[in-house]
Tab-separated table of C-alpha atoms in Angstrom:
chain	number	residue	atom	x	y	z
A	10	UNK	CA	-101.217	131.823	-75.527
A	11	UNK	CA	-97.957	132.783	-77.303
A	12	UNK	CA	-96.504	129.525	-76.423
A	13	UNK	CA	-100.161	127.253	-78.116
A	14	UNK	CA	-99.943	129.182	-80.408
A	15	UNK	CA	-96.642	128.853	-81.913
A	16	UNK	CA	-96.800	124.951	-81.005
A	17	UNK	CA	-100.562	124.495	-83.229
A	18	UNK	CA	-98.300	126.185	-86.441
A	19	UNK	CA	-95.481	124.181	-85.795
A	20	UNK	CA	-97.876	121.484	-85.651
A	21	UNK	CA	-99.462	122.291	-88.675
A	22	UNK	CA	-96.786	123.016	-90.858
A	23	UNK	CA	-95.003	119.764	-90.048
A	24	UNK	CA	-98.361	117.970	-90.649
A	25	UNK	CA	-98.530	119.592	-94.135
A	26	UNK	CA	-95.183	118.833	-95.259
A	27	UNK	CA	-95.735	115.270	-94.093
A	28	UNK	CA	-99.049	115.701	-96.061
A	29	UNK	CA	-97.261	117.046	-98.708
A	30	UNK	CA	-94.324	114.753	-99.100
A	31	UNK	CA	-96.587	111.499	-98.557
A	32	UNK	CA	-98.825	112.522	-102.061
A	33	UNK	CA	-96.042	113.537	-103.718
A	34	UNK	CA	-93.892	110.316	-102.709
A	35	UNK	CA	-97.347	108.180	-104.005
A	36	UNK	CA	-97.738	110.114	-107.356
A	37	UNK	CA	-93.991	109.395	-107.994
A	38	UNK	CA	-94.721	105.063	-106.995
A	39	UNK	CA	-97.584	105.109	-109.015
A	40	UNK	CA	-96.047	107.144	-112.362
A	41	UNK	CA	-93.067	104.637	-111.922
A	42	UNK	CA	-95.380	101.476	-111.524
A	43	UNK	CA	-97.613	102.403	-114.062
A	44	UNK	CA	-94.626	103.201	-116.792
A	45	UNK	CA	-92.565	99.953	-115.662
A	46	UNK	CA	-96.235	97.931	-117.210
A	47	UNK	CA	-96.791	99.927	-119.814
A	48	UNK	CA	-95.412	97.659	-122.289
A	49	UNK	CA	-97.485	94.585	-122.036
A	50	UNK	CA	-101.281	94.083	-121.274
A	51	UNK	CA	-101.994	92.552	-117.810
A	52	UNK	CA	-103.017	88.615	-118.632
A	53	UNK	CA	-106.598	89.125	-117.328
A	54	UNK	CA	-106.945	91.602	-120.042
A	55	UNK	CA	-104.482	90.468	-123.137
A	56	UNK	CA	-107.603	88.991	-125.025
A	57	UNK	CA	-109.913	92.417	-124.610
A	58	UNK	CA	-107.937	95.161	-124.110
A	59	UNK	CA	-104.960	95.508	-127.191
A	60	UNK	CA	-101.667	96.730	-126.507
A	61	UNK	CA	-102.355	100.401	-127.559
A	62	UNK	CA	-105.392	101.161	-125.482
A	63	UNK	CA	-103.388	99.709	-122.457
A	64	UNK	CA	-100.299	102.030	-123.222
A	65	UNK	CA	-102.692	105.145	-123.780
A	66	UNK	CA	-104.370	103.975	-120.257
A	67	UNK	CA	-100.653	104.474	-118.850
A	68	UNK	CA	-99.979	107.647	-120.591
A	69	UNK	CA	-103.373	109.044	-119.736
A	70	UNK	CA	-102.656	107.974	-115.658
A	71	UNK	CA	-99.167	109.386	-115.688
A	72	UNK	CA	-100.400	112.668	-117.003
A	73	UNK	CA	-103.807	113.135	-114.755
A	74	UNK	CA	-101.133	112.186	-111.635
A	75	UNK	CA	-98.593	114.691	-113.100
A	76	UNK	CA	-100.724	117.478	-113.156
A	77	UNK	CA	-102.305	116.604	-109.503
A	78	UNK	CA	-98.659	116.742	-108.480
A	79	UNK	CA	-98.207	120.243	-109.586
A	80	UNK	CA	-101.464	120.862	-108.635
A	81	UNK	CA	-100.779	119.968	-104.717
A	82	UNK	CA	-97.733	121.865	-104.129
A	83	UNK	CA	-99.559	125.080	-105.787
A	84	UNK	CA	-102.230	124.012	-103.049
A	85	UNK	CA	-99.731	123.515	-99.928
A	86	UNK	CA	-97.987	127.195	-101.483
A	87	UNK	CA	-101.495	128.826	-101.036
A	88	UNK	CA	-102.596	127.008	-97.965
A	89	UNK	CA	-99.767	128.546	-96.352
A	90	UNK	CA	-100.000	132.170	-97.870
A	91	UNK	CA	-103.718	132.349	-96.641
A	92	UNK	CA	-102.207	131.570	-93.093
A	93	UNK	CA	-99.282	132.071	-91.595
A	94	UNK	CA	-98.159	134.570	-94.336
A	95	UNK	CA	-101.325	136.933	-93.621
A	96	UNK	CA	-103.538	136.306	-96.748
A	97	UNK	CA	-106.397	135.962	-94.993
A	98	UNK	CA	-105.931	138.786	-92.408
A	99	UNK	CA	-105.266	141.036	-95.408
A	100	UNK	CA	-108.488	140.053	-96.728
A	101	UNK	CA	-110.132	140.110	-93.600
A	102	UNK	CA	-109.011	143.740	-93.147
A	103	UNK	CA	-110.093	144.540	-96.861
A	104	UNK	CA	-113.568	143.482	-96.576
A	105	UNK	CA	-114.207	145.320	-92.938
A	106	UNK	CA	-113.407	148.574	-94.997
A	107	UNK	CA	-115.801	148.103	-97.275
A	108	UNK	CA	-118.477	147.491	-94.986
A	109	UNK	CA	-119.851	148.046	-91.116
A	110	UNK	CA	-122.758	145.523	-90.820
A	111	UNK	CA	-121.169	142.570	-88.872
A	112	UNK	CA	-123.490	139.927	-90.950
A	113	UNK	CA	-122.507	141.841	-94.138
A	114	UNK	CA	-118.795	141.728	-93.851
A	115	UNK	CA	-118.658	137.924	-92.558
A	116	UNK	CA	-120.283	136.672	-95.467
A	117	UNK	CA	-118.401	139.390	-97.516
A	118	UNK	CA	-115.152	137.753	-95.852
A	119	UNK	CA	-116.564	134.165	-97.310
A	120	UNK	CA	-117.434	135.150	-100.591
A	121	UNK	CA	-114.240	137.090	-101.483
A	122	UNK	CA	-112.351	133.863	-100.108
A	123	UNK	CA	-113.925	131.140	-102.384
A	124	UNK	CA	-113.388	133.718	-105.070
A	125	UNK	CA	-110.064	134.041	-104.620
A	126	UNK	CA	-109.747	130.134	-104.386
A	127	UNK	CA	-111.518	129.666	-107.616
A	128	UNK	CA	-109.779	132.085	-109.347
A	129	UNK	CA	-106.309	130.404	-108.082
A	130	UNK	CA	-107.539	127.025	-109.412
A	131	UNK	CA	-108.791	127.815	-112.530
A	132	UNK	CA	-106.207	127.476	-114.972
A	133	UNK	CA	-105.874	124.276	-113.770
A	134	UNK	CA	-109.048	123.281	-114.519
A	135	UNK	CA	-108.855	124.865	-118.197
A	136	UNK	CA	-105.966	123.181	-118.352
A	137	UNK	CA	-107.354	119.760	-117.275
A	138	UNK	CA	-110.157	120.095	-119.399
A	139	UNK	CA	-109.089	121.573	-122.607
A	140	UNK	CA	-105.416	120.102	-122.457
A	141	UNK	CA	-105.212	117.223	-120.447
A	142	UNK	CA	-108.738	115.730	-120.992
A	143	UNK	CA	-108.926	117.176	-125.023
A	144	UNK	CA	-105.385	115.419	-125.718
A	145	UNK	CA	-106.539	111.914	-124.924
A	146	UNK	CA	-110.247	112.315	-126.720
A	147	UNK	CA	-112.065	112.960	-123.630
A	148	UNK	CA	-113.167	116.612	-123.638
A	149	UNK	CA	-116.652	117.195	-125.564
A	150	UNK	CA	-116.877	120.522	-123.884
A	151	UNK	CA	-116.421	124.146	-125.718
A	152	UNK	CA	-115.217	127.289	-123.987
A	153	UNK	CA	-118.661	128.385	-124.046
A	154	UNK	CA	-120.520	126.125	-122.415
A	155	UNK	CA	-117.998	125.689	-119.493
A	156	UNK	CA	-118.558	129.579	-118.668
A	157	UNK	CA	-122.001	129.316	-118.579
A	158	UNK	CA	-121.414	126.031	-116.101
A	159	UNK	CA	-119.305	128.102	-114.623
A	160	UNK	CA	-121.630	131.440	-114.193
A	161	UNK	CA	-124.594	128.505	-113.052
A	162	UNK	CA	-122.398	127.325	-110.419
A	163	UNK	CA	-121.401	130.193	-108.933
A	164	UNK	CA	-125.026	131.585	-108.839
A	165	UNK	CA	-126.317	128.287	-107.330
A	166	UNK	CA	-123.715	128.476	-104.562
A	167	UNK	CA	-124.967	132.142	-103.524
A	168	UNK	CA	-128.920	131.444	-104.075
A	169	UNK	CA	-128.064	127.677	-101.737
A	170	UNK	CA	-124.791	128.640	-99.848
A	171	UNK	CA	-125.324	132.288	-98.840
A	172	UNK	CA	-128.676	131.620	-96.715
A	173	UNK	CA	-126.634	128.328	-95.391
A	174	UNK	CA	-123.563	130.161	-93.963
A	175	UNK	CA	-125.844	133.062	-92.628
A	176	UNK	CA	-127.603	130.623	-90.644
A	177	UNK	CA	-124.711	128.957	-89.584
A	178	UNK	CA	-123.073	132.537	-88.606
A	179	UNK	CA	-126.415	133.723	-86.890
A	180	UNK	CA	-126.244	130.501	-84.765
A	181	UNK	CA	-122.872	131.014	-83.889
A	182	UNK	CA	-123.710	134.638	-82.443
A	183	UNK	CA	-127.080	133.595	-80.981
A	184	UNK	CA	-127.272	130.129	-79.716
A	185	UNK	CA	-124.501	130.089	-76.932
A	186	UNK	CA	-122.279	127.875	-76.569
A	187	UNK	CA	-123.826	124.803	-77.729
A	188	UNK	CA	-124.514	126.894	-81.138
A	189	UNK	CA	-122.507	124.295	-82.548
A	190	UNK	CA	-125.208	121.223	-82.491
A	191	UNK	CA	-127.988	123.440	-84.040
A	192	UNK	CA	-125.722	124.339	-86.757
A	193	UNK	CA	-125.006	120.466	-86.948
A	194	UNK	CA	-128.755	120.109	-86.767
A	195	UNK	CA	-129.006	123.014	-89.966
A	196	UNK	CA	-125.957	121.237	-91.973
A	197	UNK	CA	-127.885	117.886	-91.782
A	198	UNK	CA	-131.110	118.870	-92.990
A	199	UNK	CA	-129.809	121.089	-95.691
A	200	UNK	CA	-127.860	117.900	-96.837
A	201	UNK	CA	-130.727	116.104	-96.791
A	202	UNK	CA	-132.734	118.755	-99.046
A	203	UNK	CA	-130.186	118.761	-101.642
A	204	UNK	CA	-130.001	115.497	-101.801
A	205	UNK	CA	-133.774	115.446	-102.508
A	206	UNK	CA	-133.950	118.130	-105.187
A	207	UNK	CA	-130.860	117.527	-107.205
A	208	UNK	CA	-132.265	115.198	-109.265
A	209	UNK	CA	-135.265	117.396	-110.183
A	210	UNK	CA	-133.735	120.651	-109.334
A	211	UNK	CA	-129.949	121.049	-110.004
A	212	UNK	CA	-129.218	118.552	-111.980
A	213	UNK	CA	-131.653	120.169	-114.719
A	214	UNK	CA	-129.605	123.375	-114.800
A	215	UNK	CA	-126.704	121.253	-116.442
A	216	UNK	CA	-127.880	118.669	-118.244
A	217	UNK	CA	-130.655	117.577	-120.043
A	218	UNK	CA	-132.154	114.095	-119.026
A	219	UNK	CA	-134.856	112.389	-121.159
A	220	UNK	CA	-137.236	109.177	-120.295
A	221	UNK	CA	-135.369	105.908	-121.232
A	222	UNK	CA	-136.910	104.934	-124.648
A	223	UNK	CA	-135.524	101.576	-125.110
A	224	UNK	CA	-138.748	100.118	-123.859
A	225	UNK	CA	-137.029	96.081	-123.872
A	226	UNK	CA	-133.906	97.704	-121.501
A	227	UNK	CA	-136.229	99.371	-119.240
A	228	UNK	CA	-138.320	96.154	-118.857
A	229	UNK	CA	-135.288	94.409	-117.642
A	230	UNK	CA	-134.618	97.222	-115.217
A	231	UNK	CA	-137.692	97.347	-113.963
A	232	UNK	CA	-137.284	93.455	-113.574
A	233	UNK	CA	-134.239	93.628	-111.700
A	234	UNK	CA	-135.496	96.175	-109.670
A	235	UNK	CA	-138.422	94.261	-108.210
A	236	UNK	CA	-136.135	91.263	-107.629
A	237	UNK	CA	-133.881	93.250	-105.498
A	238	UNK	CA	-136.592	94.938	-103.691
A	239	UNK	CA	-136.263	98.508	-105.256
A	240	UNK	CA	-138.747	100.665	-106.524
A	241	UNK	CA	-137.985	102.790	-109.520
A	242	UNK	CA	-139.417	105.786	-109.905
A	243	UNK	CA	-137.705	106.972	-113.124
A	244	UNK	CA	-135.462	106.000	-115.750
A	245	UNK	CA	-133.267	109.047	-117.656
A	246	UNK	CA	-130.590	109.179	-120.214
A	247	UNK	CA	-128.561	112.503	-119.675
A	248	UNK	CA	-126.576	114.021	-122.166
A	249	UNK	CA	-123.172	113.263	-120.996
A	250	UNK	CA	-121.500	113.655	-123.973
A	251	UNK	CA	-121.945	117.245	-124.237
A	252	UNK	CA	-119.042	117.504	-121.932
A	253	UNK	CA	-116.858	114.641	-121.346
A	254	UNK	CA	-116.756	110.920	-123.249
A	255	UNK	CA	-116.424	109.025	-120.211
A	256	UNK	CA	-119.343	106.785	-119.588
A	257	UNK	CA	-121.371	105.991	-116.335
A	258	UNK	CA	-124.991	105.441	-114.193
A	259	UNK	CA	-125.523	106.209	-111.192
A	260	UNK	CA	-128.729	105.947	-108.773
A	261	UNK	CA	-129.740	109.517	-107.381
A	262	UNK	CA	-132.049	110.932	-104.994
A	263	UNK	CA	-134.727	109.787	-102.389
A	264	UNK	CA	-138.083	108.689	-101.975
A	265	UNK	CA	-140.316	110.355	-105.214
A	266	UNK	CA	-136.803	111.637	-106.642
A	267	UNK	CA	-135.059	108.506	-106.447
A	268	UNK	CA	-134.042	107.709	-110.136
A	269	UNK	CA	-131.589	106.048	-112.161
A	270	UNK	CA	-129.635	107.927	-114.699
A	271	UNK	CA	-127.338	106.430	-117.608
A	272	UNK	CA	-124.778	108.258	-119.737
A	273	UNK	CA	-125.819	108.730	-123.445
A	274	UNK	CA	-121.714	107.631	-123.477
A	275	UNK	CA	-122.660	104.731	-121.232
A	276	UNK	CA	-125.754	103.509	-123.830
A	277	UNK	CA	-123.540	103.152	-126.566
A	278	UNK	CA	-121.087	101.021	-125.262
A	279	UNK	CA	-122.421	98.586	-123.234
A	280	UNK	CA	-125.426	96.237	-124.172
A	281	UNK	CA	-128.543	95.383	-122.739
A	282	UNK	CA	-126.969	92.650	-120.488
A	283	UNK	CA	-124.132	94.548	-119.412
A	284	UNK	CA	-125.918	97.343	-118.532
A	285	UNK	CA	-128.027	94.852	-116.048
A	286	UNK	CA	-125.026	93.219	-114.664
A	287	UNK	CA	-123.990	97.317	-113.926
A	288	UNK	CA	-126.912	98.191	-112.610
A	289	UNK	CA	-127.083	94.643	-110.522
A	290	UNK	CA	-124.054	95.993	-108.869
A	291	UNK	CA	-124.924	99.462	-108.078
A	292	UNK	CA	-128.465	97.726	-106.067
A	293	UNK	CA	-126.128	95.746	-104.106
A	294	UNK	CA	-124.889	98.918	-102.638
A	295	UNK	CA	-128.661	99.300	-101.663
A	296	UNK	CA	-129.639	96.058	-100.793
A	297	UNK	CA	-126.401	95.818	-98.915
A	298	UNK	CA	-127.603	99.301	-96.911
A	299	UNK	CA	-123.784	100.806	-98.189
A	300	UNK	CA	-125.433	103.924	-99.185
A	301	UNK	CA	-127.566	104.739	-95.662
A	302	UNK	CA	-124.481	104.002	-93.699
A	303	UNK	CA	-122.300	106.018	-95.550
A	304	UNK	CA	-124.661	108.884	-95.223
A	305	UNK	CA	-125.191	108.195	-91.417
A	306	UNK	CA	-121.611	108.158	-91.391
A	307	UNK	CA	-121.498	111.508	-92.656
A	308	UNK	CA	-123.980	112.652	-90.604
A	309	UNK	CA	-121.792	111.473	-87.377
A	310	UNK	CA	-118.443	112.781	-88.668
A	311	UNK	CA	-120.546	115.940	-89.566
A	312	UNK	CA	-121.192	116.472	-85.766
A	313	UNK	CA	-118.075	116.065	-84.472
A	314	UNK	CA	-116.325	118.148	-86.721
A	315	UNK	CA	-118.810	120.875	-85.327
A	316	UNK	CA	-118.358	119.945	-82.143
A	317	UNK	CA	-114.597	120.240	-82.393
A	318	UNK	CA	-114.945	123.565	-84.306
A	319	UNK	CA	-116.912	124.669	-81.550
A	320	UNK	CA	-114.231	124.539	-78.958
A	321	UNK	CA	-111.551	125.744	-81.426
A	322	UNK	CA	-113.690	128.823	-81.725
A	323	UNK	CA	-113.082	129.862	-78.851
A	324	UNK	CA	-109.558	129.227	-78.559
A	325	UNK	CA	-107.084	132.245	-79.289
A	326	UNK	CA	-104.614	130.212	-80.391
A	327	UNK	CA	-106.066	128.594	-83.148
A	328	UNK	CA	-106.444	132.317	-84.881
A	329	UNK	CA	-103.160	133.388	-84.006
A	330	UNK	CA	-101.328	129.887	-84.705
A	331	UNK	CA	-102.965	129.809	-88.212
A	332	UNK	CA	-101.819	133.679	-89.388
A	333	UNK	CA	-105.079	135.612	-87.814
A	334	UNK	CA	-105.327	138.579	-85.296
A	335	UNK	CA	-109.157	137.935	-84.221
A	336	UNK	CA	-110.732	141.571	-84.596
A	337	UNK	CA	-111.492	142.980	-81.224
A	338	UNK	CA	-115.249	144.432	-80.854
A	339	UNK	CA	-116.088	141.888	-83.873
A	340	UNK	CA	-117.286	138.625	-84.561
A	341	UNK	CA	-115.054	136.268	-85.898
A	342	UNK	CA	-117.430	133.781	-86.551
A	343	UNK	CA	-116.950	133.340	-90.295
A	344	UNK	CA	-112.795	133.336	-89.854
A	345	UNK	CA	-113.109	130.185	-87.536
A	346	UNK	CA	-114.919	128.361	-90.045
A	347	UNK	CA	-112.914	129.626	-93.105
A	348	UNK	CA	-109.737	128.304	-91.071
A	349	UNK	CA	-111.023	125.244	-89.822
A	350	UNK	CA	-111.975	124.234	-93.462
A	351	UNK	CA	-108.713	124.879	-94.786
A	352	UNK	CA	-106.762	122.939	-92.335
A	353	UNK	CA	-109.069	120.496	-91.401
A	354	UNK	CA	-108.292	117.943	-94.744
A	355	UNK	CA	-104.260	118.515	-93.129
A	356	UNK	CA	-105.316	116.616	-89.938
A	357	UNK	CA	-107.819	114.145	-91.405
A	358	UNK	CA	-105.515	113.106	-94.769
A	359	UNK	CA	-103.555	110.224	-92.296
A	360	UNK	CA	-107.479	108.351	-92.184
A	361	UNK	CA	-107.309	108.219	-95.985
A	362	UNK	CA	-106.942	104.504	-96.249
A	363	UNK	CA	-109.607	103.575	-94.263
A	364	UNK	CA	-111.769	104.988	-95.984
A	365	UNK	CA	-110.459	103.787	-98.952
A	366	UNK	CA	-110.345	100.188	-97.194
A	367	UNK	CA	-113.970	100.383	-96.053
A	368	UNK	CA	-115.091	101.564	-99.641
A	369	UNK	CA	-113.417	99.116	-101.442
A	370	UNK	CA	-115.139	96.444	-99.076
A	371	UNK	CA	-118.061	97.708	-99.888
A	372	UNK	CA	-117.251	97.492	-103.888
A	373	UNK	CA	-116.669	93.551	-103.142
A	374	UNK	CA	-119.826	92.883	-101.950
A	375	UNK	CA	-121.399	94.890	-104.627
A	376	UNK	CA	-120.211	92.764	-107.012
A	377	UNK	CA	-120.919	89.410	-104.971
A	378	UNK	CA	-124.573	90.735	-104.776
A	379	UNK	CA	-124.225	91.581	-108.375
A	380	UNK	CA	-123.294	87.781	-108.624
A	381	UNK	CA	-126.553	86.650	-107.491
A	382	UNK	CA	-128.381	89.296	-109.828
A	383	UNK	CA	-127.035	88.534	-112.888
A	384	UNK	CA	-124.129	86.739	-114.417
A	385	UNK	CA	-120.657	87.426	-113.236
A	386	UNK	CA	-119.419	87.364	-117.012
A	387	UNK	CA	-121.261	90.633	-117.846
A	388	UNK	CA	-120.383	92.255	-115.205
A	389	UNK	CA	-116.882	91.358	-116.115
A	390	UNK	CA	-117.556	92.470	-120.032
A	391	UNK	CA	-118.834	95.717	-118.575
A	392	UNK	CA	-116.069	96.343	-116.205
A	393	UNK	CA	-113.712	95.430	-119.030
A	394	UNK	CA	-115.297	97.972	-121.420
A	395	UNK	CA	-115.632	100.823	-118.891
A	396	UNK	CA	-111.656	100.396	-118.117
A	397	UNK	CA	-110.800	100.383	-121.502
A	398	UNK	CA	-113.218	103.220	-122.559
A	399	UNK	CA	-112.508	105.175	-119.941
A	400	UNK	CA	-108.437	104.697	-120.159
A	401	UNK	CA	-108.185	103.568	-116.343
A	402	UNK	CA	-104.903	101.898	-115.638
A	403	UNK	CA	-104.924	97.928	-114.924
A	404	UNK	CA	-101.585	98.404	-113.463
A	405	UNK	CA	-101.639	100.558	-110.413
A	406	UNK	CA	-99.302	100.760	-107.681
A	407	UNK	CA	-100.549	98.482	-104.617
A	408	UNK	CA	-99.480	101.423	-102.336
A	409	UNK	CA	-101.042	103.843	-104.163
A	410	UNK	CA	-104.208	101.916	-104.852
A	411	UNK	CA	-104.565	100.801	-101.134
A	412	UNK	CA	-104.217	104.365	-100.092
A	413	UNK	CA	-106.637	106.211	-102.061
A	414	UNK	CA	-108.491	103.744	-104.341
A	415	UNK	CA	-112.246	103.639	-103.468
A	416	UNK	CA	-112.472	100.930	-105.909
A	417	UNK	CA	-110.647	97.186	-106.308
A	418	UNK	CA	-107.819	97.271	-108.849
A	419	UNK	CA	-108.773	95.549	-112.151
A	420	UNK	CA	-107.700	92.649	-112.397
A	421	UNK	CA	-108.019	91.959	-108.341
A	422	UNK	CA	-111.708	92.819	-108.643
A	423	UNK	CA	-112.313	90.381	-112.121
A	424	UNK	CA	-110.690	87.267	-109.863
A	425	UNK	CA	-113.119	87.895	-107.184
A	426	UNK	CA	-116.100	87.919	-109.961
A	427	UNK	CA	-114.429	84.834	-111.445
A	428	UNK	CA	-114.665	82.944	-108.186
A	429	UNK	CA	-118.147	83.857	-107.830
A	430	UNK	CA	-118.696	82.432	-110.879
C-alpha cells in the first residue's frame, strides 16, 4: 500500500502541475494575442464595432484572464494544502471532536469543507464583481443585495444539498457494494427535479420575472415556436439588470416549466427581429436534440464517475496518497467523496477540448438551423450587438479558443452565417 500510495500522489501532483502550467501557458497566448489586435478592429467588424469598444473588449479580456490566472494558482496552492499537506485530516479530526453520531459528523465534515472553500474564494469574487466587473460598467449589483444572494444560496444548498449527500452517505453504508449505482440512480433523479423546479422554484428566490408584455414580440415567438415544433408555455422578462449589464435568453425547464426567459438588458438592445433570429438559434439546439444528448451525456458520465468512485472507496491508497489517514472504527464515506471531487477536474482537465469541440459543433448547427428560421443577417446584427455589448474579444487566440471555447470565435462563426446566406 505504501508503494500505491506514494505512486497515486506522485501521479497527482505531476498531473496538477501539468494542469497548472497548461492554463497558465493559455492565459499568457491569449493576453498576448488579444493585446497584439488590440489596435485595429477585425474587418468583419470595422463597420459595427468602433475602435474604442474593440480596445475596451481587449482590456476587459486581458483583465477577466488576469485575475483567473491568479485565481488558479491560489486554487492549485489550496488543492494541495487540503491534501497532501493535511488540511483535510485536520478538519476531519476537528469535526469528530465535536460530535459522535457517524451521520452527524460526515455531513459536519462536508459542510465545514464547502465553508472553508467559499470563504477562500470570496474575495475573489468581491473582487470580480465590485472591481473587475464595476471598472468596465458591468456591475449593477450593491453590497447588499449580493449578501442576501449570498445568505439565499447558502440556505438553498443545506435545505437541497444536505438531504442529497445524506442519502448518498446512507447508501454508501447500506447498499453494499453496488451502493454506488443507487446513488447514481439518486444523483439522476435529483438532477432531474431541479431541473424541473428552477424555473418556478429557485429561480424566483433571485430574480423577479414578469409575463412578456410586448404583445407584437410575443406573437412572433409564439410563431416561431410552432414552426419549429415547440410549445411555449411561458414567456418572462427577468430583471437582469439588477445585477450585471450583460444581456441574454435562455430556454429553461421541462414539460409545464419549460419557458423562455429574456434579459430586461437583452430587450433593450436588440429588436424585434433580432431577438427572433436569437431565439431561432437557441430552438435549433432543440430541434437539433443538442440539449437531450447533452443531458444523457451527463447522465452517462454521471455513472461512471460513481462507478469509479466506488472502487476508489475502497482502496487505501487513494486516502493515504491524497493526505488522509481513513479513521479506523469510522466511516469514511463522506472523505472519499470530498477527495474524489477535488481531484477529479485534475484527471478529467486533458478532455477539455472535446468538449469544447463537440459544443462548438453544436453552436454551428444552431446557427444553420437558425438559417432556415429566420434571416442569417439578424442573427448576425444580434451576434454583433451581444459582442460588442457584452465586451467579448473578436480576437482570441486559436489555441486558446479551441481549447476551452464552447462557442465559434466571432468572426469564424459570422462567415459560416454569411455562407448560409
Amino acid at each position: 500500500m505504501p508503494d500505491a500510495a506514494s505512486a497515486f500522489a506522485v501521479l497527482f501532483v505531476v498531473l496538477l502541475l501539468a494542469d497548472t502550467g497548461l492554463r497558465l501557458w493559455l492565459a499568457a497566448r491569449q493576453i498576448r494575442h488579444v493585446a497584439a489586435h488590440r489596435g485595429a478592429v477585425p474587418d468583419e467588424f470595422a463597420q459595427r464595432i468602433s475602435l474604442t469598444s474593440h480596445q475596451r473588449a481587449a482590456d476587459y479580456t486581458v483583465a477577466r484572464i488576469r485575475l483567473g490566472m491568479l485565481e488558479r494558482v491560489f486554487d492549485a496552492v489550496v488543492l494541495i494544502a487540503l491534501t497532501l499537506m493535511g488540511g483535510l485530516q485536520a478538519l476531519d479530526l476537528l469535526v469528530s471532536s465535536l460530535t459522535d453520531h457517524d451521520m452527524l459528523r460526515q455531513l459536519g465534515l462536508l459542510v465545514a469543507l464547502l465553508l472553508v472553500l467559499g470563504l477562500l474564494s470570496l474575495p475573489f469574487t468581491l473582487y470580480r464583481q465590485f472591481r473587475l466587473e464595476a471598472r468596465f460598467g458591468f456591475n449593477r449589483m450593491t453590497p447588499g443585495l449580493f449578501a442576501a444572494d449570498m445568505v439565499k444560496g447558502i440556505v438553498l444548498s443545506m435545505a437541497l444539498g444536505l438531504p442529497l449527500a445524506a442519502a448518498i452517505l446512507w447508501l454508501m453504508a447500506s447498499a453494499g457494494s453496488l451502493w454506488w449505482l443507487w446513488a447514481w440512480v439518486v444523483w439522476s433523479a435529483f438532477q432531474l427535479l431541479i431541473n424541473y423546479i428552477a424555473p418556478v422554484v429557485i429561480a424566483p428566490m433571485f430574480n423577479k420575472f414578469t409575463p412578456l408584455t410586448d404583445a407584437q414580440l410575443a406573437g412572433r415567438i409564439r410563431a416561431l415556436g410552432e414552426r419549429c415544433g415547440f410549445t411555449v408555455n411561458g414567456m418572462f422578462v427577468m430583471d437582469g439588470s439588477r445585477r450585471s449589464g450583460h444581456g441574454n435568453a435562455y430556454f429553461t425547464g421541462f414539460g409545464r416549466t419549460r419557458r423562455i426567459v429574456f434579459f430586461d438588458t437583452l430587450l433593450n438592445k436588440l429588436n424585434a427581429d433580432e431577438i427572433e433570429a436569437v431565439l431561432a438559434h437557441e430552438l435549433g439546439h432543440f430541434a437539433r436534440r443538442h440539449i437531450v444528448r447533452r443531458h444523457a451525456i451527463s447522465i452517462v458520465m454521471a455513472l461512471a464517475f460513481f462507478a469509479v468512485l466506488g472502487w476508489l472507496a475502497n482502496q487505501p491508497w487513494f486516502y493515504v496518497g491524497l493526505g488522509v489517514l481513513p479513521q479506523l472504527g469510522a466511516r469514511n464515506d463522506a472523505m472519499a467523496l470530498i477527495l474524489f471531487f477535488l481531484v477529479i477536474p485534475v484527471f478529467t482537465f486533458m478532455f477539455t477540448p472535446l468538449a469544447s469541440w463537440f459544443s462548438r459543433r453544436d453552436e454551428f448547427e444552431a446557427d444553420r438551423y437558425a438559417a432556415g428560421q429566420s434571416s442569417p443577417a439578424y442573427l448576425i446584427s444580434a451576434l454583433v450587438k451581444l459582442y460588442d455589448d457584452n465586451a467579448a474579444t473578436l480576437t482570441p487566440d486559436p489555441v486558446h479558443s479551441a481549447f476551452y471555447d464552447s462557442h465559434p470565435p466571432a468572426a469564424i462563426r459570422i462567415r459560416h452565417l454569411l455562407a448560409a446566406a
